[in-house]
Amino acid sequence: MRYEIIGPLADRFDEVLTPEALAFLVALDSEFAARRVALLDTRRARRARYATGQLPDFLPETAHIRADPSWRVAPPAPGLVDRRVEITGPTDRKMTVNALNSGARVWLADFEDATAPTWHNVIGGQLNLIDALDRRIDFTDARGKRYALGDQVATIVVRPRGWHLVEKGIAVDGRPISASLVDFGLYLYHCARRQLDAGSGPYFYLPKLETHREARLWNDVFVFAQHYLGLPVGTIRATTLIETITAAFEMEEILYELREHSAGLNAGRWDYIFSVIKNFGQWPDFVLPDRSDVTMTVPFMRAYTELLVQTCHRRGAHAIGGMAAFIPSRDPAVNETALARVRADKQREADGGFDGSWVAHPGLVGVCREVFDATLDDRPHQLDRLRDDVQVTAADLLAVDKTPGQVTAVGVRSNVAVALRYVDAWLGGTGAVALWNLMEDAATAEIARCQVWQWLHHGTPLADGGCVTEDLVRSILAEELAALTEGRDDTARERAEAAARIFEDTALGEDLPAFFTTDAYARHLGPSHGARPQQG
């Protein structure tokens, strides 16, 4: 079996793409590629069943796992005991330093929704993590600002890309390798020993899992990788994002499959909403109002988060809350209003039993920490809050029709504007995009384009009068594209026009594609297969 490095070897990339690390990736691919493909086929079949009217439910065949009170996940690993504040962000050099210095307990080093998967971002991000662990990442930017690691830094938890994505820069037997295995494998190979020597360990966030069988695949990857690298089983720890509607029905089973490697569950709110629309958007009972109205207090979102806390604490696992996406502004009035909302959101999570929560900007770390400090005091978590008061049924998880709110012309325009600008930035190599004082990533862009598709599909009435039509959406898209391209050079204008075409293809067609990123990556990002490969 041979591998090919399709991507160019930029400065120091050879430190990441060593023959030994690439042999490890080949071994992972050989062992797990076929199972990955089979599980993706199962995803497509499941979605097709939902299109006929079938709805998910708790699995009868795993009822014995849910009913067994005796099993628990492994105790928290070093650096993952107290997780009251976690910051998320891409693995570029500046963010690496800022996140590690932010005062958060954990940094989610994101190769997924906050990173546009260019070859430079993927391999450069791995290099940045190695440099951070070796404490040689300090640098001065072009403006003369100095970035240097402090004495106390956050615990690194890496989020690899999801199972549905591939990495074009590395081919095995002539086909692109799983992006999940690339991100996981390169980090584990280079950084596991570094982390252990520092008193921590190789920790991961697992994105977009849909079932416990996908969690089982990850667990088998962990066991194989630990044996291959001579690491004790259980060295790897992983927090699973519950960010699909199907995973919400299998939270206990997911913890069970990963129990010797599990570090808990996270309420991935944005992808969760996206998953609901993607799976059930063709049905009128599942039409959602403006994105801004779909808060964590609406019934179906409240049910899912309460069940998550109860499930985690019953099994000795951390429950981590969702994202605060606000970006501090220079406008004091905007900040005052937004920070009050962030504080209320984090207070709701702390009161509900969560052990910590996410922020997207260093400026929000203090607010989140204050809320959880007041709740936890000197305790590292609140795993003792078992939430026996919670009783969540399948109907509660699917009660989308009880969501209050309206669809407005402003909401339609906001979704078009966000999706267009995000995809434009993503094509340009940026995966975390500040838009109107919010940090948008691939998940929020997915909500935006899926809502437009859903509203079009149903001809949804607008609170302002009229309804959502293709003519309306196309006219808004043309206006937003004109505003976006004003003053741009030809290259930037062409990129924006490509973003508009991606939006049209993924939001205005008869069928709703599962992700915008898969086809957009295949057509626009990543190394060209016309490049001269490095073989091994």
CSV table of N, CA and C in Angstrom, one decimal, residues 140-289:
chain,number,residue,atom,x,y,z
A,140,THR,N,6.0,37.7,16.8
A,140,THR,CA,5.6,39.1,16.7
A,140,THR,C,4.9,39.3,15.3
A,141,ASP,N,3.7,39.9,15.3
A,141,ASP,CA,3.0,40.0,14.0
A,141,ASP,C,3.5,41.2,13.2
A,142,ALA,N,2.9,41.4,12.1
A,142,ALA,CA,3.4,42.4,11.1
A,142,ALA,C,3.3,43.8,11.7
A,143,ARG,N,2.4,44.0,12.7
A,143,ARG,CA,2.2,45.3,13.3
A,143,ARG,C,3.1,45.5,14.5
A,144,GLY,N,3.9,44.5,14.8
A,144,GLY,CA,4.8,44.6,15.9
A,144,GLY,C,4.3,44.2,17.3
A,145,LYS,N,3.1,43.6,17.2
A,145,LYS,CA,2.5,43.1,18.5
A,145,LYS,C,3.1,41.7,18.8
A,146,ARG,N,3.4,41.6,20.1
A,146,ARG,CA,4.1,40.4,20.6
A,146,ARG,C,3.1,39.4,21.1
A,147,TYR,N,3.2,38.1,20.7
A,147,TYR,CA,2.3,37.0,21.2
A,147,TYR,C,3.2,36.0,21.9
A,148,ALA,N,3.0,35.7,23.2
A,148,ALA,CA,3.8,34.8,23.9
A,148,ALA,C,3.0,34.0,24.9
A,149,LEU,N,3.3,32.7,25.1
A,149,LEU,CA,2.5,31.9,26.1
A,149,LEU,C,2.9,32.3,27.5
A,150,GLY,N,1.8,32.4,28.3
A,150,GLY,CA,2.0,32.6,29.7
A,150,GLY,C,2.4,31.4,30.5
A,151,ASP,N,2.5,31.5,31.8
A,151,ASP,CA,2.9,30.3,32.6
A,151,ASP,C,1.7,29.3,32.8
A,152,GLN,N,0.5,29.9,32.9
A,152,GLN,CA,-0.7,29.0,33.0
A,152,GLN,C,-1.5,29.0,31.7
A,153,VAL,N,-1.6,27.8,31.1
A,153,VAL,CA,-2.3,27.7,29.8
A,153,VAL,C,-3.4,26.7,29.9
A,154,ALA,N,-4.3,26.8,29.0
A,154,ALA,CA,-5.5,25.9,29.0
A,154,ALA,C,-5.1,24.5,28.5
A,155,THR,N,-5.9,23.6,28.9
A,155,THR,CA,-5.7,22.2,28.4
A,155,THR,C,-6.2,22.1,27.0
A,156,ILE,N,-5.4,21.5,26.1
A,156,ILE,CA,-5.8,21.4,24.7
A,156,ILE,C,-6.7,20.2,24.5
A,157,VAL,N,-7.8,20.4,23.8
A,157,VAL,CA,-8.7,19.3,23.4
A,157,VAL,C,-8.9,19.6,21.9
A,158,VAL,N,-8.5,18.6,21.1
A,158,VAL,CA,-8.5,18.8,19.6
A,158,VAL,C,-9.9,18.3,19.1
A,159,ARG,N,-10.5,19.1,18.2
A,159,ARG,CA,-11.7,18.6,17.5
A,159,ARG,C,-11.3,18.3,16.0
A,160,PRO,N,-11.2,17.0,15.6
A,160,PRO,CA,-11.0,16.6,14.2
A,160,PRO,C,-12.2,16.9,13.4
A,161,ARG,N,-12.0,16.9,12.1
A,161,ARG,CA,-13.2,17.0,11.2
A,161,ARG,C,-14.1,15.7,11.3
A,162,GLY,N,-15.3,15.9,10.9
A,162,GLY,CA,-16.3,14.8,11.0
A,162,GLY,C,-16.1,13.7,10.0
A,163,TRP,N,-16.8,12.6,10.3
A,163,TRP,CA,-16.6,11.4,9.5
A,163,TRP,C,-17.0,11.6,8.0
A,164,HIS,N,-17.8,12.6,7.7
A,164,HIS,CA,-18.3,12.8,6.4
A,164,HIS,C,-17.3,13.4,5.5
A,165,LEU,N,-16.2,13.9,6.0
A,165,LEU,CA,-15.2,14.7,5.2
A,165,LEU,C,-13.9,13.9,4.9
A,166,VAL,N,-13.3,14.3,3.8
A,166,VAL,CA,-12.0,13.6,3.4
A,166,VAL,C,-11.0,14.7,3.3
A,167,GLU,N,-9.7,14.3,3.3
A,167,GLU,CA,-8.6,15.2,3.1
A,167,GLU,C,-7.9,14.9,1.8
A,168,LYS,N,-8.0,15.8,0.9
A,168,LYS,CA,-7.5,15.7,-0.5
A,168,LYS,C,-6.0,15.7,-0.5
A,169,GLY,N,-5.4,16.3,0.5
A,169,GLY,CA,-3.9,16.4,0.5
A,169,GLY,C,-3.1,15.2,0.7
A,170,ILE,N,-3.8,14.1,1.2
A,170,ILE,CA,-3.2,12.8,1.4
A,170,ILE,C,-4.0,11.7,0.8
A,171,ALA,N,-3.4,11.0,-0.1
A,171,ALA,CA,-4.2,9.9,-0.7
A,171,ALA,C,-3.6,8.5,-0.3
A,172,VAL,N,-4.4,7.6,-0.1
A,172,VAL,CA,-4.0,6.2,0.1
A,172,VAL,C,-4.6,5.3,-0.9
A,173,ASP,N,-3.8,4.6,-1.6
A,173,ASP,CA,-4.2,3.8,-2.8
A,173,ASP,C,-5.0,4.6,-3.8
A,174,GLY,N,-4.6,5.8,-4.0
A,174,GLY,CA,-5.2,6.7,-5.0
A,174,GLY,C,-6.5,7.4,-4.6
A,175,ARG,N,-6.9,7.2,-3.3
A,175,ARG,CA,-8.2,7.9,-2.9
A,175,ARG,C,-7.9,8.8,-1.7
A,176,PRO,N,-8.6,9.9,-1.5
A,176,PRO,CA,-8.4,10.7,-0.3
A,176,PRO,C,-8.7,10.0,0.9
A,177,ILE,N,-8.0,10.3,2.0
A,177,ILE,CA,-8.1,9.6,3.3
A,177,ILE,C,-9.2,10.4,4.1
A,178,SER,N,-9.7,9.7,5.1
A,178,SER,CA,-10.7,10.3,6.0
A,178,SER,C,-10.0,11.5,6.7
A,179,ALA,N,-10.7,12.7,6.6
A,179,ALA,CA,-10.2,13.9,7.3
A,179,ALA,C,-10.2,13.6,8.8
A,180,SER,N,-11.1,12.9,9.4
A,180,SER,CA,-11.1,12.6,10.8
A,180,SER,C,-9.8,11.9,11.2
A,181,LEU,N,-9.5,10.9,10.4
A,181,LEU,CA,-8.3,10.1,10.8
A,181,LEU,C,-7.0,10.9,10.6
A,182,VAL,N,-7.0,11.8,9.6
A,182,VAL,CA,-5.8,12.7,9.4
A,182,VAL,C,-5.6,13.6,10.7
A,183,ASP,N,-6.7,14.3,11.0
A,183,ASP,CA,-6.6,15.3,12.1
A,183,ASP,C,-6.3,14.6,13.5
A,184,PHE,N,-7.0,13.5,13.7
A,184,PHE,CA,-6.7,12.7,14.9
A,184,PHE,C,-5.3,12.1,14.9
A,185,GLY,N,-5.0,11.4,13.8
A,185,GLY,CA,-3.8,10.6,13.7
A,185,GLY,C,-2.5,11.5,13.8
A,186,LEU,N,-2.5,12.6,13.1
A,186,LEU,CA,-1.3,13.4,13.2
A,186,LEU,C,-1.1,14.0,14.6
A,187,TYR,N,-2.2,14.5,15.2
A,187,TYR,CA,-2.1,15.1,16.5
A,187,TYR,C,-1.6,14.0,17.5
A,188,LEU,N,-2.3,12.8,17.5
A,188,LEU,CA,-1.9,11.8,18.4
A,188,LEU,C,-0.5,11.3,18.3
A,189,TYR,N,-0.1,11.2,17.0
A,189,TYR,CA,1.3,10.7,16.8
A,189,TYR,C,2.3,11.6,17.3
A,190,HIS,N,2.1,12.9,17.0
A,190,HIS,CA,3.2,13.9,17.4
A,190,HIS,C,3.0,14.4,18.9
A,191,CYS,N,1.8,14.4,19.4
A,191,CYS,CA,1.6,15.2,20.6
A,191,CYS,C,1.2,14.3,21.8
A,192,ALA,N,0.9,13.0,21.6
A,192,ALA,CA,0.4,12.2,22.8
A,192,ALA,C,1.5,12.2,23.9
A,193,ARG,N,2.8,11.8,23.5
A,193,ARG,CA,3.9,11.8,24.4
A,193,ARG,C,4.2,13.1,25.0
A,194,ARG,N,4.1,14.1,24.2
A,194,ARG,CA,4.4,15.5,24.7
A,194,ARG,C,3.4,15.8,25.8
A,195,GLN,N,2.1,15.5,25.5
A,195,GLN,CA,1.1,15.9,26.5
A,195,GLN,C,1.3,15.0,27.8
A,196,LEU,N,1.6,13.8,27.7
A,196,LEU,CA,1.7,12.9,28.8
A,196,LEU,C,2.9,13.4,29.7
A,197,ASP,N,4.0,13.8,29.0
A,197,ASP,CA,5.2,14.3,29.7
A,197,ASP,C,4.9,15.6,30.4
A,198,ALA,N,3.9,16.3,29.9
A,198,ALA,CA,3.5,17.6,30.6
A,198,ALA,C,2.5,17.4,31.7
A,199,GLY,N,2.1,16.1,31.9
A,199,GLY,CA,1.1,15.9,33.0
A,199,GLY,C,-0.3,15.9,32.5
A,200,SER,N,-0.6,16.0,31.2
A,200,SER,CA,-1.9,16.0,30.6
A,200,SER,C,-2.1,14.7,29.8
A,201,GLY,N,-2.7,14.8,28.6
A,201,GLY,CA,-2.9,13.7,27.8
A,201,GLY,C,-3.5,14.1,26.4
A,202,PRO,N,-3.6,13.1,25.5
A,202,PRO,CA,-4.2,13.4,24.2
A,202,PRO,C,-5.7,13.4,24.3
A,203,TYR,N,-6.4,14.5,24.2
A,203,TYR,CA,-7.8,14.7,24.4
A,203,TYR,C,-8.5,15.2,23.1
A,204,PHE,N,-9.7,14.8,22.9
A,204,PHE,CA,-10.4,15.1,21.7
A,204,PHE,C,-11.9,15.4,21.9
A,205,TYR,N,-12.4,16.2,21.0
A,205,TYR,CA,-13.9,16.4,20.9
A,205,TYR,C,-14.3,15.7,19.6
A,206,LEU,N,-15.4,15.0,19.7
A,206,LEU,CA,-15.9,14.2,18.6
A,206,LEU,C,-17.1,14.8,18.0
A,207,PRO,N,-17.0,15.3,16.7
A,207,PRO,CA,-18.1,16.1,16.2
A,207,PRO,C,-19.1,15.3,15.4
A,208,LYS,N,-20.4,15.7,15.4
A,208,LYS,CA,-21.4,15.3,14.4
A,208,LYS,C,-21.7,13.8,14.4
A,209,LEU,N,-21.4,13.1,15.5
A,209,LEU,CA,-21.8,11.7,15.6
A,209,LEU,C,-23.4,11.6,15.6
A,210,GLU,N,-23.8,10.6,14.9
A,210,GLU,CA,-25.3,10.4,14.7
A,210,GLU,C,-25.8,9.2,15.5
A,211,THR,N,-24.9,8.3,15.8
A,211,THR,CA,-25.4,7.1,16.5
A,211,THR,C,-24.3,6.5,17.4
A,212,HIS,N,-24.7,5.6,18.3
A,212,HIS,CA,-23.7,4.9,19.1
A,212,HIS,C,-22.7,4.0,18.3
A,213,ARG,N,-23.2,3.6,17.1
A,213,ARG,CA,-22.3,2.8,16.3
A,213,ARG,C,-21.1,3.6,15.8
A,214,GLU,N,-21.4,4.9,15.5
A,214,GLU,CA,-20.3,5.8,15.1
A,214,GLU,C,-19.4,6.1,16.3
A,215,ALA,N,-19.9,6.1,17.5
A,215,ALA,CA,-19.1,6.2,18.7
A,215,ALA,C,-18.2,5.0,18.9
A,216,ARG,N,-18.8,3.8,18.6
A,216,ARG,CA,-18.1,2.5,18.7
A,216,ARG,C,-16.9,2.6,17.7
A,217,LEU,N,-17.1,3.1,16.5
A,217,LEU,CA,-16.0,3.2,15.6
A,217,LEU,C,-14.9,4.0,16.1
A,218,TRP,N,-15.2,5.2,16.7
A,218,TRP,CA,-14.2,6.0,17.3
A,218,TRP,C,-13.5,5.3,18.5
A,219,ASN,N,-14.2,4.5,19.3
A,219,ASN,CA,-13.6,3.8,20.4
A,219,ASN,C,-12.6,2.8,19.8
A,220,ASP,N,-13.0,2.1,18.8
A,220,ASP,CA,-12.1,1.1,18.2
A,220,ASP,C,-10.9,1.8,17.6
A,221,VAL,N,-11.0,3.0,17.0
A,221,VAL,CA,-9.9,3.7,16.5
A,221,VAL,C,-8.9,4.0,17.7
A,222,PHE,N,-9.5,4.4,18.8
A,222,PHE,CA,-8.7,4.8,20.0
A,222,PHE,C,-7.9,3.5,20.4
A,223,VAL,N,-8.6,2.4,20.6
A,223,VAL,CA,-7.9,1.2,21.0
A,223,VAL,C,-6.8,0.8,20.1
A,224,PHE,N,-7.1,0.8,18.8
A,224,PHE,CA,-6.1,0.4,17.8
A,224,PHE,C,-4.9,1.4,17.9
A,225,ALA,N,-5.2,2.7,17.9
A,225,ALA,CA,-4.1,3.7,17.9
A,225,ALA,C,-3.2,3.6,19.2
A,226,GLN,N,-3.8,3.3,20.3
A,226,GLN,CA,-3.1,3.2,21.5
A,226,GLN,C,-2.1,2.0,21.5
A,227,HIS,N,-2.6,0.9,21.0
A,227,HIS,CA,-1.8,-0.3,20.8
A,227,HIS,C,-0.7,0.0,19.8
A,228,TYR,N,-1.0,0.6,18.7
A,228,TYR,CA,0.0,0.9,17.7
A,228,TYR,C,1.2,1.7,18.3
A,229,LEU,N,0.8,2.7,19.1
A,229,LEU,CA,1.8,3.7,19.6
A,229,LEU,C,2.3,3.3,21.0
A,230,GLY,N,1.9,2.2,21.5
A,230,GLY,CA,2.4,1.8,22.8
A,230,GLY,C,1.9,2.6,24.0
A,231,LEU,N,0.7,3.1,23.8
A,231,LEU,CA,0.0,3.9,24.9
A,231,LEU,C,-1.0,3.0,25.7
A,232,PRO,N,-1.1,3.1,27.0
A,232,PRO,CA,-2.1,2.4,27.7
A,232,PRO,C,-3.5,2.7,27.2
A,233,VAL,N,-4.3,1.6,27.2
A,233,VAL,CA,-5.7,1.9,26.8
A,233,VAL,C,-6.4,2.8,27.9
A,234,GLY,N,-7.0,3.8,27.4
A,234,GLY,CA,-7.6,4.8,28.3
A,234,GLY,C,-6.8,6.1,28.4
A,235,THR,N,-5.7,6.1,27.7
A,235,THR,CA,-4.9,7.3,27.7
A,235,THR,C,-5.7,8.4,26.9
A,236,ILE,N,-6.2,8.0,25.8
A,236,ILE,CA,-7.0,9.0,25.0
A,236,ILE,C,-8.4,9.2,25.8
A,237,ARG,N,-8.8,10.5,25.8
A,237,ARG,CA,-10.1,10.8,26.3
A,237,ARG,C,-10.8,11.7,25.3
A,238,ALA,N,-12.1,11.5,25.2
A,238,ALA,CA,-12.9,12.2,24.2
A,238,ALA,C,-14.3,12.7,24.7
A,239,THR,N,-14.6,13.9,24.5
A,239,THR,CA,-15.9,14.5,24.8
A,239,THR,C,-16.7,14.4,23.5
A,240,THR,N,-17.9,13.9,23.5
A,240,THR,CA,-18.7,13.8,22.3
A,240,THR,C,-19.7,14.9,22.3
A,241,LEU,N,-19.7,15.6,21.1
A,241,LEU,CA,-20.7,16.6,20.9
A,241,LEU,C,-22.0,16.0,20.6
A,242,ILE,N,-23.0,16.3,21.3
A,242,ILE,CA,-24.4,15.9,21.0
A,242,ILE,C,-25.0,17.0,20.2
A,243,GLU,N,-24.8,16.9,18.9
A,243,GLU,CA,-25.2,18.0,18.0
A,243,GLU,C,-26.0,17.5,16.8
A,244,THR,N,-26.6,16.3,16.9
A,244,THR,CA,-27.5,15.8,16.0
A,244,THR,C,-28.7,15.3,16.7
A,245,ILE,N,-29.9,15.3,16.1
A,245,ILE,CA,-31.1,14.9,16.7
A,245,ILE,C,-31.1,13.4,17.0
A,246,THR,N,-30.4,12.7,16.1
A,246,THR,CA,-30.4,11.2,16.3
A,246,THR,C,-29.5,10.8,17.5
A,247,ALA,N,-28.4,11.5,17.7
A,247,ALA,CA,-27.5,11.3,18.8
A,247,ALA,C,-28.2,11.6,20.2
A,248,ALA,N,-29.2,12.5,20.2
A,248,ALA,CA,-29.9,12.8,21.4
A,248,ALA,C,-30.7,11.6,21.9
A,249,PHE,N,-31.1,10.7,21.0
A,249,PHE,CA,-31.8,9.5,21.4
A,249,PHE,C,-30.9,8.4,21.9
A,250,GLU,N,-29.5,8.6,21.7
A,250,GLU,CA,-28.6,7.6,22.0
A,250,GLU,C,-27.4,8.1,22.9
A,251,MET,N,-27.7,9.0,23.8
A,251,MET,CA,-26.7,9.6,24.6
A,251,MET,C,-26.1,8.6,25.6
A,252,GLU,N,-26.9,7.8,26.2
A,252,GLU,CA,-26.3,6.8,27.1
A,252,GLU,C,-25.5,5.7,26.4
A,253,GLU,N,-26.0,5.3,25.2
A,253,GLU,CA,-25.3,4.3,24.4
A,253,GLU,C,-23.9,4.9,23.9
A,254,ILE,N,-23.9,6.2,23.6
A,254,ILE,CA,-22.6,6.8,23.2
A,254,ILE,C,-21.6,6.8,24.3
A,255,LEU,N,-22.1,7.2,25.5
A,255,LEU,CA,-21.2,7.1,26.7
A,255,LEU,C,-20.7,5.7,26.9
A,256,TYR,N,-21.6,4.7,26.8
A,256,TYR,CA,-21.3,3.3,27.0
A,256,TYR,C,-20.2,2.9,26.1
A,257,GLU,N,-20.4,3.2,24.8
A,257,GLU,CA,-19.4,2.7,23.8
A,257,GLU,C,-18.0,3.3,24.1
A,258,LEU,N,-18.0,4.5,24.6
A,258,LEU,CA,-16.7,5.2,24.8
A,258,LEU,C,-16.3,5.2,26.2
A,259,ARG,N,-16.9,4.4,27.1
A,259,ARG,CA,-16.8,4.6,28.5
A,259,ARG,C,-15.4,4.6,29.1
A,260,GLU,N,-14.5,3.8,28.5
A,260,GLU,CA,-13.1,3.8,29.1
A,260,GLU,C,-12.3,5.0,28.5
A,261,HIS,N,-12.9,5.7,27.5
A,261,HIS,CA,-12.2,6.9,26.9
A,261,HIS,C,-13.1,8.1,27.0
A,262,SER,N,-14.2,8.0,27.6
A,262,SER,CA,-15.2,9.2,27.6
A,262,SER,C,-14.8,10.3,28.6
A,263,ALA,N,-14.9,11.5,28.1
A,263,ALA,CA,-14.7,12.7,29.0
A,263,ALA,C,-16.0,13.5,29.1
A,264,GLY,N,-17.1,12.9,28.6
A,264,GLY,CA,-18.4,13.6,28.8
A,264,GLY,C,-19.1,13.9,27.5
A,265,LEU,N,-20.1,14.7,27.6
A,265,LEU,CA,-20.9,15.2,26.4
A,265,LEU,C,-21.0,16.7,26.4
A,266,ASN,N,-21.2,17.2,25.2
A,266,ASN,CA,-21.3,18.7,25.0
A,266,ASN,C,-22.6,18.9,24.3
A,267,ALA,N,-23.3,20.0,24.7
A,267,ALA,CA,-24.5,20.4,24.0
A,267,ALA,C,-24.2,21.3,22.8
A,268,GLY,N,-24.0,20.7,21.6
A,268,GLY,CA,-23.6,21.5,20.4
A,268,GLY,C,-24.8,22.1,19.8
A,269,ARG,N,-25.2,23.2,20.3
A,269,ARG,CA,-26.5,23.8,20.0
A,269,ARG,C,-26.8,24.1,18.5
A,270,TRP,N,-25.7,24.7,17.9
A,270,TRP,CA,-26.0,25.2,16.5
A,270,TRP,C,-26.1,24.0,15.5
A,271,ASP,N,-25.2,23.1,15.6
A,271,ASP,CA,-25.4,21.9,14.7
A,271,ASP,C,-26.6,21.1,15.0
A,272,TYR,N,-27.1,21.1,16.3
A,272,TYR,CA,-28.3,20.4,16.7
A,272,TYR,C,-29.5,21.0,15.9
A,273,ILE,N,-29.6,22.3,15.9
A,273,ILE,CA,-30.7,22.9,15.2
A,273,ILE,C,-30.6,22.6,13.7
A,274,PHE,N,-29.4,22.7,13.1
A,274,PHE,CA,-29.1,22.3,11.7
A,274,PHE,C,-29.6,20.9,11.5
A,275,SER,N,-29.3,20.0,12.4
A,275,SER,CA,-29.6,18.6,12.2
A,275,SER,C,-31.2,18.4,12.2
A,276,VAL,N,-31.9,19.1,13.0
A,276,VAL,CA,-33.3,19.0,13.0
A,276,VAL,C,-33.9,19.4,11.7
A,277,ILE,N,-33.4,20.5,11.1
A,277,ILE,CA,-33.9,21.0,9.9
A,277,ILE,C,-33.5,20.1,8.7
A,278,LYS,N,-32.3,19.6,8.8
A,278,LYS,CA,-31.8,18.7,7.7
A,278,LYS,C,-32.6,17.4,7.6
A,279,ASN,N,-33.0,16.9,8.8
A,279,ASN,CA,-33.6,15.6,8.8
A,279,ASN,C,-35.1,15.7,8.6
A,280,PHE,N,-35.7,16.8,9.1
A,280,PHE,CA,-37.2,16.8,9.1
A,280,PHE,C,-37.8,18.1,8.5
A,281,GLY,N,-36.9,18.8,7.8
A,281,GLY,CA,-37.3,20.1,7.2
A,281,GLY,C,-38.4,20.1,6.2
A,282,GLN,N,-38.7,18.9,5.6
A,282,GLN,CA,-39.7,18.8,4.6
A,282,GLN,C,-41.1,18.7,5.2
A,283,TRP,N,-41.2,18.5,6.6
A,283,TRP,CA,-42.5,18.4,7.2
A,283,TRP,C,-42.9,19.7,7.9
A,284,PRO,N,-44.2,20.1,7.7
A,284,PRO,CA,-44.6,21.4,8.2
A,284,PRO,C,-44.5,21.5,9.7
A,285,ASP,N,-44.7,20.4,10.5
A,285,ASP,CA,-44.6,20.6,11.9
A,285,ASP,C,-43.2,20.9,12.4
A,286,PHE,N,-42.2,20.9,11.5
A,286,PHE,CA,-40.8,21.1,11.9
A,286,PHE,C,-40.3,22.4,11.3
A,287,VAL,N,-41.1,23.3,10.9
A,287,VAL,CA,-40.7,24.6,10.4
A,287,VAL,C,-40.4,25.5,11.6
A,288,LEU,N,-39.1,26.0,11.5
A,288,LEU,CA,-38.7,26.8,12.6
A,288,LEU,C,-38.8,28.3,12.3
A,289,PRO,N,-38.9,29.2,13.3
A,289,PRO,CA,-38.9,30.6,13.1
A,289,PRO,C,-37.5,31.2,12.8
